């Protein structure tokens, strides 16, 4: 039995660290701030690993219990509680392990930043929020964690609050997520209304018992909406915001305005994975809503391919990795759409390791380049940063799905599951099948483009000691202004050099699972019943089981990977990148000129930002001004307030004229009033 005290320690240890660093940062200093937060997250990580071990080895059953009763009103109640099964335990280990390495990395990266203690407080609070989300046993606590990660991401994206771009980015993230959260809240309200509970176990039992079977409602006369489909679509709209699915994806690339460590944490293990986890957790609902699953599949496939294309034209090293995250989240969503929930969580896990590795490696490059992020001003950095280069290569090989690397096992299973689903002849399944395959080529092309521009070719920077800049060994972003503001692009005060050990050690520790975790865990997690009892899949929807019939072993699956279309597409992307960015760099310019209209569309990100700015932002401003002028000014101020005063003033002006001071005027008024009264009472009724 897993003790409740252990679960409380896992959740509260990062919270105590965040409170200590945030409220007492000046008293305990920098060393104290990073010590208490790292110790808190390390304790959570160690206990999470122990919990996972207990569940895997059969030493403890699934834990589902309440810690605190929030309220009880009639038949409704809300609790703070934990549901810890294998799905939860995997998420706990991923979140705490990646967060721990990000904490260590931050010591070097934020070394000279004046907000050092504040940053450690925020990232520790981020970890606490995500743990509350994944460990919850009810929808109310899920919503608390959901909103908490959104709040802390707002604080972290805008960490350098003196930058207008950072403030714009965090406000954009906050507003876009409010759109998704509105749908999410509607979904939760519908769950409570039709099932009478917020507790996962109770809701899922009632769904399996057929409470929602055939249930419909009419939003207007003549309409009949399926309740289960409505609930699932609303819940997924929330996931579209958190996990950055088209069209609510626009906030994620701009989150690069925050420091690199938080980019790694958001993109790898916390906020963007929340939506994927939520859909997997609520699989008993989604399995009974095939129309909702098709919607999920369509959105995921669209995101996987079309956002990946934008990465081809990005020159900021962090933004290339950011668009890679969008694309990979699309693959996870595709897995959810074909009922391969286990494959989605498996890809979430492997992606967390190699994506955190790629972000932290990009941060190491930024440190070496004295805060330069434009890849056009880099080149040949493998000579100066050998460890960063090799770990970046490992992360890239995992990302593109090279056989035997972790990303291969998780991504190829998703592609195979989509291919099996397409056998039904459904248009959406065919659409997803071709887009996830095409996305493999695109992923390989932009990934190796980054490698070649940053680490190969001629050096496109100048070491100019007279030019000024940050000192040798500085390990932080320029937090005062935009990072281009204190030096000429491509001019460095000192030659690039490898980052300190607090930066490179997390790279090495993340590179190991990026290579091996897929090989070691694919069979038990996907084909060994690992998620039985945590994830529900109808037999006719179980695409992963169909793959398992021909899986064999990780070795044979990896060898088979060399003859699959996905491998040849990845190889094609590698060959195209090698030709255009290494062998004949002039070809890249020619290709850009030849496809100028397409490049323009990609650089403008399909116009989503322009559309939202013109329609929603400027439109809402115009609507607000119209309501202000027509409502506040015309109706309330001029009509009710000033208008009523004007009416009183006019009446008073007329009455003043009757106050002449002549006695005969008053006598005449009295006689006239008396006649009116007599006429009123004498009038026949």
XYZ file of C-alpha atoms in Angstrom, residues 151-468:
318
model
C -0.857 31.103 -14.135
C 2.764 30.116 -13.479
C 3.491 29.889 -17.214
C 2.198 33.479 -17.474
C 4.667 34.528 -14.781
C 7.565 32.655 -16.379
C 7.011 33.661 -20.007
C 6.948 37.277 -18.835
C 9.790 36.760 -16.364
C 11.802 39.586 -17.946
C 8.906 41.976 -17.514
C 10.895 44.991 -18.736
C 10.781 43.571 -22.254
C 7.622 44.618 -24.134
C 7.887 41.428 -26.205
C 7.848 39.290 -23.060
C 4.762 41.047 -21.707
C 3.026 40.662 -25.068
C 3.929 36.949 -25.158
C 2.707 36.113 -21.671
C -0.529 38.037 -22.178
C -1.035 36.216 -25.482
C -0.503 32.835 -23.785
C -2.896 33.783 -20.997
C -5.693 34.957 -23.323
C -5.442 32.057 -25.779
C -5.613 29.591 -22.905
C -8.684 31.351 -21.546
C -10.449 30.475 -24.804
C -9.580 26.809 -24.377
C -10.370 26.870 -20.668
C -13.879 28.162 -21.359
C -14.591 24.984 -23.323
C -12.864 22.892 -20.680
C -15.029 24.375 -17.929
C -18.164 23.722 -19.974
C -17.089 20.096 -20.349
C -16.549 19.679 -16.608
C -19.902 21.336 -15.869
C -21.588 18.947 -18.303
C -19.901 15.963 -16.619
C -21.205 17.085 -13.225
C -24.693 17.831 -14.571
C -25.216 14.496 -16.330
C -23.304 12.144 -14.028
C -23.837 13.919 -10.702
C -20.193 13.629 -9.633
C -16.723 15.143 -10.080
C -14.886 12.027 -8.904
C -13.112 10.153 -11.721
C -13.966 6.670 -10.493
C -17.646 7.488 -9.973
C -17.985 9.268 -13.323
C -16.283 6.459 -15.246
C -18.359 3.782 -13.489
C -21.565 5.578 -14.406
C -20.413 6.035 -17.994
C -19.623 2.319 -18.253
C -23.029 1.585 -16.725
C -24.643 3.456 -19.622
C -25.815 6.615 -17.850
C -24.902 8.713 -20.905
C -25.811 6.122 -23.534
C -28.239 7.674 -25.996
C -28.511 10.859 -23.901
C -29.098 14.001 -25.992
C -29.995 17.614 -25.414
C -31.393 20.376 -27.618
C -29.538 23.704 -27.563
C -32.265 25.029 -29.849
C -35.520 23.734 -31.304
C -35.070 20.829 -33.673
C -31.458 20.079 -32.657
C -30.364 16.925 -30.843
C -26.756 16.822 -29.619
C -25.185 13.697 -28.178
C -24.185 14.408 -24.588
C -21.013 12.294 -24.571
C -19.752 13.882 -27.796
C -20.492 17.357 -26.447
C -18.595 16.638 -23.218
C -15.569 15.227 -25.048
C -15.379 18.045 -27.585
C -15.556 20.641 -24.806
C -12.855 18.856 -22.801
C -10.661 18.623 -25.889
C -11.059 22.345 -26.599
C -9.368 22.827 -23.246
C -6.623 20.449 -24.360
C -6.254 22.415 -27.612
C -5.344 25.473 -25.555
C -2.976 23.816 -23.091
C -1.359 21.462 -25.609
C -1.225 24.126 -28.348
C -3.293 22.510 -31.087
C -4.448 24.423 -34.174
C -6.007 27.013 -34.018
C -5.088 27.662 -30.358
C -1.384 27.019 -30.983
C -0.259 30.616 -31.473
C 0.943 31.197 -27.901
C 3.545 28.429 -27.757
C 6.236 29.817 -30.124
C 6.037 33.192 -28.382
C 6.688 31.498 -25.043
C 10.352 31.577 -26.143
C 10.444 35.080 -24.648
C 10.977 33.419 -21.285
C 14.397 32.127 -20.199
C 15.525 28.916 -21.891
C 15.124 26.684 -18.787
C 11.420 27.445 -18.621
C 11.081 26.861 -22.360
C 12.406 23.363 -21.741
C 10.077 22.794 -18.793
C 6.935 24.078 -20.573
C 7.624 22.227 -23.816
C 8.856 18.960 -22.354
C 7.142 17.992 -19.132
C 4.535 20.387 -17.830
C 1.987 22.656 -19.429
C 1.788 21.344 -22.989
C 1.549 17.732 -21.830
C -1.449 18.491 -19.603
C -3.977 18.229 -22.442
C -2.566 14.929 -23.687
C -2.676 13.472 -20.181
C -6.230 14.721 -19.593
C -7.616 13.027 -22.722
C -5.835 9.777 -21.820
C -7.211 9.968 -18.281
C -10.758 10.494 -19.572
C -10.497 7.686 -22.161
C -13.707 6.006 -20.858
C -15.582 9.093 -22.055
C -13.797 9.487 -25.389
C -14.186 5.800 -26.273
C -17.948 6.350 -26.299
C -17.729 9.405 -28.574
C -16.418 8.338 -32.022
C -17.299 11.706 -33.566
C -15.197 13.467 -30.918
C -12.278 11.103 -31.635
C -12.449 12.030 -35.322
C -12.344 15.695 -34.352
C -9.297 15.023 -32.153
C -7.613 13.117 -34.991
C -8.215 15.855 -37.563
C -6.864 18.599 -35.302
C -3.819 16.518 -34.335
C -2.871 15.629 -37.916
C -3.282 19.232 -39.043
C -1.054 20.434 -36.211
C 1.587 17.747 -36.773
C 2.206 18.656 -40.410
C 1.373 22.320 -40.913
C 3.073 23.707 -37.811
C 6.163 21.657 -38.655
C 6.371 23.444 -42.002
C 6.744 26.784 -40.198
C 9.903 25.438 -38.519
C 11.563 25.303 -41.947
C 11.697 29.105 -42.240
C 12.601 30.004 -38.639
C 16.082 31.381 -37.936
C 15.862 31.666 -34.147
C 17.324 28.439 -32.741
C 14.754 28.256 -29.938
C 11.812 28.873 -32.259
C 12.815 25.976 -34.499
C 12.678 23.688 -31.455
C 9.391 25.315 -30.407
C 7.703 24.496 -33.724
C 9.099 20.996 -33.373
C 7.187 20.770 -30.089
C 3.977 21.848 -31.808
C 4.443 19.147 -34.427
C 5.196 16.411 -31.896
C 2.185 17.394 -29.800
C 0.203 16.889 -32.994
C 1.541 13.323 -33.203
C 0.455 12.670 -29.608
C -3.000 14.046 -30.408
C -3.211 11.823 -33.493
C -2.525 8.841 -31.238
C -5.386 9.922 -28.979
C -7.655 10.252 -32.017
C -7.086 6.629 -33.068
C -7.610 5.395 -29.475
C -3.878 4.689 -29.039
C -3.849 6.468 -25.675
C -0.932 4.403 -24.392
C 1.115 5.322 -27.470
C 0.333 9.000 -26.863
C 1.601 8.781 -23.275
C 4.613 6.759 -24.413
C 5.509 9.441 -26.968
C 4.878 12.088 -24.311
C 7.451 10.365 -22.098
C 10.160 9.885 -24.734
C 9.536 13.354 -26.163
C 9.985 14.902 -22.716
C 13.565 13.645 -22.551
C 14.796 14.512 -26.029
C 12.873 17.794 -26.248
C 14.230 18.978 -22.902
C 17.651 17.944 -24.192
C 17.235 19.988 -27.394
C 16.055 23.076 -25.534
C 18.806 22.931 -22.954
C 21.375 22.321 -25.706
C 20.009 25.380 -27.523
C 20.475 27.303 -24.282
C 24.081 26.114 -24.100
C 24.615 27.449 -27.637
C 23.032 30.770 -26.653
C 25.384 31.028 -23.665
C 28.395 30.332 -25.873
C 27.211 32.852 -28.482
C 26.745 35.573 -25.836
C 22.950 35.592 -26.204
C 22.848 35.376 -29.974
C 19.915 33.176 -31.083
C 19.953 33.723 -34.856
C 21.398 30.619 -36.533
C 22.555 32.742 -39.475
C 25.206 34.184 -37.156
C 26.512 30.820 -35.966
C 28.381 28.002 -37.769
C 31.125 25.472 -36.954
C 30.229 25.499 -33.257
C 31.023 21.787 -32.961
C 34.667 22.889 -32.817
C 33.996 24.948 -29.679
C 31.116 23.028 -28.065
C 31.804 19.311 -28.594
C 29.614 18.070 -25.736
C 26.730 20.349 -26.693
C 27.076 19.228 -30.310
C 26.979 15.498 -29.593
C 24.070 15.763 -27.177
C 22.212 17.897 -29.754
C 22.850 15.185 -32.329
C 21.428 12.556 -29.984
C 18.330 14.666 -29.383
C 17.927 15.264 -33.113
C 18.283 11.589 -34.007
C 15.648 10.751 -31.396
C 13.340 13.490 -32.667
C 13.444 12.412 -36.321
C 12.713 8.796 -35.376
C 16.036 7.100 -36.104
C 15.647 3.354 -35.457
C 16.684 2.244 -31.954
C 16.503 5.798 -30.555
C 13.653 6.527 -28.146
C 11.679 8.726 -30.550
C 11.600 5.952 -33.142
C 9.664 3.529 -30.960
C 7.067 6.037 -29.835
C 6.550 7.857 -33.142
C 6.566 4.793 -35.381
C 3.926 3.107 -33.230
C 1.718 6.179 -33.727
C 2.295 6.092 -37.493
C 1.511 2.365 -37.593
C -1.621 2.840 -35.484
C -2.814 5.569 -37.844
C -2.147 3.310 -40.828
C -4.245 0.526 -39.284
C -7.035 2.986 -38.488
C -7.031 4.167 -42.119
C -8.004 0.661 -43.212
C -11.556 1.566 -42.200
C -11.742 3.824 -45.264
C -12.700 6.857 -43.180
C -11.574 10.139 -44.805
C -10.246 11.629 -41.572
C -8.161 8.508 -40.905
C -6.668 8.664 -44.408
C -6.009 12.396 -43.990
C -4.143 11.721 -40.745
C -2.192 8.805 -42.218
C -0.678 10.857 -45.038
C -0.007 13.950 -42.935
C 1.858 12.097 -40.175
C 4.010 10.428 -42.827
C 4.736 13.720 -44.573
C 5.510 15.237 -41.184
C 8.430 12.810 -40.787
C 10.172 14.350 -43.824
C 9.501 17.887 -42.585
C 10.775 17.080 -39.070
C 14.001 15.642 -40.436
C 14.540 18.606 -42.764
C 14.208 21.378 -40.158
C 16.052 19.372 -37.486
C 19.168 18.802 -39.593
C 18.910 22.351 -40.927
C 19.371 23.503 -37.323
C 22.328 21.152 -36.819
C 24.089 22.309 -39.990
C 23.480 26.029 -39.499
C 24.608 25.981 -35.870
C 27.385 23.399 -35.779
C 28.720 22.994 -39.345
C 29.885 25.160 -42.223
C 31.957 28.295 -41.976
C 31.963 30.482 -38.902
C 29.493 33.307 -39.494
C 30.492 35.251 -36.393
C 33.380 37.553 -35.583
C 35.313 37.556 -32.324
C 35.798 41.241 -31.592
C 36.991 42.005 -28.084
C 36.671 45.745 -28.705
C 32.973 45.369 -29.460
C 31.869 44.852 -25.886
